[in-house]
């Protein structure tokens, strides 16, 4: 929260005790809200970005035939593509669940119980990854699908709180702080993971067991710190139709939401741009460790250190880009980040194998833009949501954020399937950032905010 906002709240507090109480309650909810990023980001970092990709790939290779293929349901797949394909399947499952969760939440006004259910299902599946070993790649794929889709559903509900707990002028700052909390927890847990993995012999465990402990403890962390937002966030009263035939009404509301969104074509234009460029971001995040280990020949310790560097710099990046947004507007700041992402992928294609220093340089560049591009996109969208429809509209946003981010991993997996080269796979992602840049540049954001019936901040 900016100093000006804080001073304004203090001044109103002296004049109006009711306003002061409301501001204090809002800050309490904001602090609780930050902690869901703190809880769940460890899964995204330790599991999805660092350990599970290379580990599940090694498990799949252990189950592969002489040609390097596995055959789930009789379908021949390169073992090296299993992780990418599983990520794609998980987000397709999320597509089926997220809109329903958003519609039910808005209809009943009970986001918090739904958030708890999704969070603990995902945390439980992640903790279950301790039992992933040998050639059990199908078990690993199943747990990944459950955990990833559960995280996506929980994020629909989590993001839908943002317009309710932050005033329009606060949202860039509040959203950026949420991301900063997440990257802080991710960095802290990665340090612990690095200690365990690097010194596994000193702890009396094998390298494989150390990886499985790191995977499982991410689930425990996720579940434990979810208690904080569940204590501080509060449910709002549902609309007049709330509570009637929850499941059936939720599906009817979903259909109504899709029709209703046609009334806001500029909001849809932003979602399309976000769908495209965020697909690229999510794929880079999930496939970076596979690229580093399989194509560049880097060890797990190097990968952990690189991702730790990303986490540390992403905290500063999220907060720094939040400040840039106050000067240049969120849209222009995001556009600048997409240009940097494009340069990062081009540089990644030419990285020499076995050269960790250059991998660290690339990781530093990713950290500088990762948190800010995601945080500012979330706050931008919060201005484009009609009042009272936060959860259902954020379900569409989350479909773009995670639920429809299946195309990037699919393209990455197919590129490797066809060429046997991860360099071809990584450069194929450039199109997502270039196309997303031009689609976002065409969106008149201030007009979109007004069309949604909201007051625009000074700079968007």
JSON list of N, CA, C and O in Angstrom, two decimals, residues 106-108 238-246 249 252-253:
[
{"chain": "A", "resi": 106, "resn": "UNK", "atom": "N", "xyz": [-19.80, -17.69, -6.67]},
{"chain": "A", "resi": 106, "resn": "UNK", "atom": "CA", "xyz": [-20.57, -16.46, -6.78]},
{"chain": "A", "resi": 106, "resn": "UNK", "atom": "C", "xyz": [-22.03, -16.69, -6.38]},
{"chain": "A", "resi": 106, "resn": "UNK", "atom": "O", "xyz": [-22.67, -15.82, -5.79]},
{"chain": "A", "resi": 107, "resn": "UNK", "atom": "N", "xyz": [-22.54, -17.86, -6.70]},
{"chain": "A", "resi": 107, "resn": "UNK", "atom": "CA", "xyz": [-23.96, -18.12, -6.45]},
{"chain": "A", "resi": 107, "resn": "UNK", "atom": "C", "xyz": [-24.24, -18.33, -4.97]},
{"chain": "A", "resi": 107, "resn": "UNK", "atom": "O", "xyz": [-25.28, -17.92, -4.46]},
{"chain": "A", "resi": 108, "resn": "UNK", "atom": "N", "xyz": [-23.32, -18.99, -4.28]},
{"chain": "A", "resi": 108, "resn": "UNK", "atom": "CA", "xyz": [-23.54, -19.30, -2.87]},
{"chain": "A", "resi": 108, "resn": "UNK", "atom": "C", "xyz": [-22.86, -18.31, -1.94]},
{"chain": "A", "resi": 108, "resn": "UNK", "atom": "O", "xyz": [-23.19, -18.26, -0.75]},
{"chain": "A", "resi": 238, "resn": "UNK", "atom": "N", "xyz": [-24.15, -13.97, -0.82]},
{"chain": "A", "resi": 238, "resn": "UNK", "atom": "CA", "xyz": [-24.42, -14.31, -2.21]},
{"chain": "A", "resi": 238, "resn": "UNK", "atom": "C", "xyz": [-25.51, -13.41, -2.77]},
{"chain": "A", "resi": 238, "resn": "UNK", "atom": "O", "xyz": [-26.22, -12.72, -2.04]},
{"chain": "A", "resi": 239, "resn": "UNK", "atom": "N", "xyz": [-25.64, -13.46, -4.09]},
{"chain": "A", "resi": 239, "resn": "UNK", "atom": "CA", "xyz": [-26.71, -12.72, -4.74]},
{"chain": "A", "resi": 239, "resn": "UNK", "atom": "C", "xyz": [-28.06, -13.31, -4.41]},
{"chain": "A", "resi": 239, "resn": "UNK", "atom": "O", "xyz": [-28.17, -14.32, -3.71]},
{"chain": "A", "resi": 240, "resn": "UNK", "atom": "N", "xyz": [-29.14, -12.72, -4.90]},
{"chain": "A", "resi": 240, "resn": "UNK", "atom": "CA", "xyz": [-30.48, -13.17, -4.53]},
{"chain": "A", "resi": 240, "resn": "UNK", "atom": "C", "xyz": [-30.79, -14.59, -4.92]},
{"chain": "A", "resi": 240, "resn": "UNK", "atom": "O", "xyz": [-31.65, -15.23, -4.33]},
{"chain": "A", "resi": 241, "resn": "UNK", "atom": "N", "xyz": [-30.07, -15.12, -5.93]},
{"chain": "A", "resi": 241, "resn": "UNK", "atom": "CA", "xyz": [-30.34, -16.49, -6.35]},
{"chain": "A", "resi": 241, "resn": "UNK", "atom": "C", "xyz": [-29.45, -17.49, -5.64]},
{"chain": "A", "resi": 241, "resn": "UNK", "atom": "O", "xyz": [-29.47, -18.67, -5.93]},
{"chain": "A", "resi": 242, "resn": "UNK", "atom": "N", "xyz": [-28.58, -16.99, -4.71]},
{"chain": "A", "resi": 242, "resn": "UNK", "atom": "CA", "xyz": [-27.61, -17.86, -4.07]},
{"chain": "A", "resi": 242, "resn": "UNK", "atom": "C", "xyz": [-28.26, -18.98, -3.30]},
{"chain": "A", "resi": 242, "resn": "UNK", "atom": "O", "xyz": [-29.29, -18.84, -2.66]},
{"chain": "A", "resi": 243, "resn": "UNK", "atom": "N", "xyz": [-27.62, -20.15, -3.34]},
{"chain": "A", "resi": 243, "resn": "UNK", "atom": "CA", "xyz": [-28.01, -21.26, -2.51]},
{"chain": "A", "resi": 243, "resn": "UNK", "atom": "C", "xyz": [-29.06, -22.16, -3.08]},
{"chain": "A", "resi": 243, "resn": "UNK", "atom": "O", "xyz": [-29.40, -23.17, -2.48]},
{"chain": "A", "resi": 244, "resn": "UNK", "atom": "N", "xyz": [-29.66, -21.87, -4.23]},
{"chain": "A", "resi": 244, "resn": "UNK", "atom": "CA", "xyz": [-30.70, -22.73, -4.78]},
{"chain": "A", "resi": 244, "resn": "UNK", "atom": "C", "xyz": [-30.09, -23.69, -5.78]},
{"chain": "A", "resi": 244, "resn": "UNK", "atom": "O", "xyz": [-29.55, -23.28, -6.81]},
{"chain": "A", "resi": 245, "resn": "UNK", "atom": "N", "xyz": [-30.19, -24.98, -5.50]},
{"chain": "A", "resi": 245, "resn": "UNK", "atom": "CA", "xyz": [-29.71, -25.97, -6.44]},
{"chain": "A", "resi": 245, "resn": "UNK", "atom": "C", "xyz": [-28.29, -25.72, -6.86]},
{"chain": "A", "resi": 245, "resn": "UNK", "atom": "O", "xyz": [-28.03, -25.47, -8.02]},
{"chain": "A", "resi": 246, "resn": "UNK", "atom": "N", "xyz": [-27.37, -25.74, -5.90]},
{"chain": "A", "resi": 246, "resn": "UNK", "atom": "CA", "xyz": [-26.01, -25.24, -6.12]},
{"chain": "A", "resi": 246, "resn": "UNK", "atom": "C", "xyz": [-25.35, -25.78, -7.38]},
{"chain": "A", "resi": 246, "resn": "UNK", "atom": "O", "xyz": [-24.88, -25.03, -8.22]},
{"chain": "A", "resi": 249, "resn": "UNK", "atom": "N", "xyz": [-27.52, -25.08, -10.59]},
{"chain": "A", "resi": 249, "resn": "UNK", "atom": "CA", "xyz": [-27.54, -23.65, -10.80]},
{"chain": "A", "resi": 249, "resn": "UNK", "atom": "C", "xyz": [-26.16, -23.14, -11.21]},
{"chain": "A", "resi": 249, "resn": "UNK", "atom": "O", "xyz": [-26.04, -22.19, -11.97]},
{"chain": "A", "resi": 252, "resn": "UNK", "atom": "N", "xyz": [-25.81, -23.65, -14.86]},
{"chain": "A", "resi": 252, "resn": "UNK", "atom": "CA", "xyz": [-26.63, -22.66, -15.57]},
{"chain": "A", "resi": 252, "resn": "UNK", "atom": "C", "xyz": [-25.99, -21.29, -15.51]},
{"chain": "A", "resi": 252, "resn": "UNK", "atom": "O", "xyz": [-26.00, -20.53, -16.48]},
{"chain": "A", "resi": 253, "resn": "UNK", "atom": "N", "xyz": [-25.41, -20.96, -14.36]},
{"chain": "A", "resi": 253, "resn": "UNK", "atom": "CA", "xyz": [-24.74, -19.67, -14.24]},
{"chain": "A", "resi": 253, "resn": "UNK", "atom": "C", "xyz": [-23.51, -19.61, -15.13]},
{"chain": "A", "resi": 253, "resn": "UNK", "atom": "O", "xyz": [-23.19, -18.57, -15.69]}
]
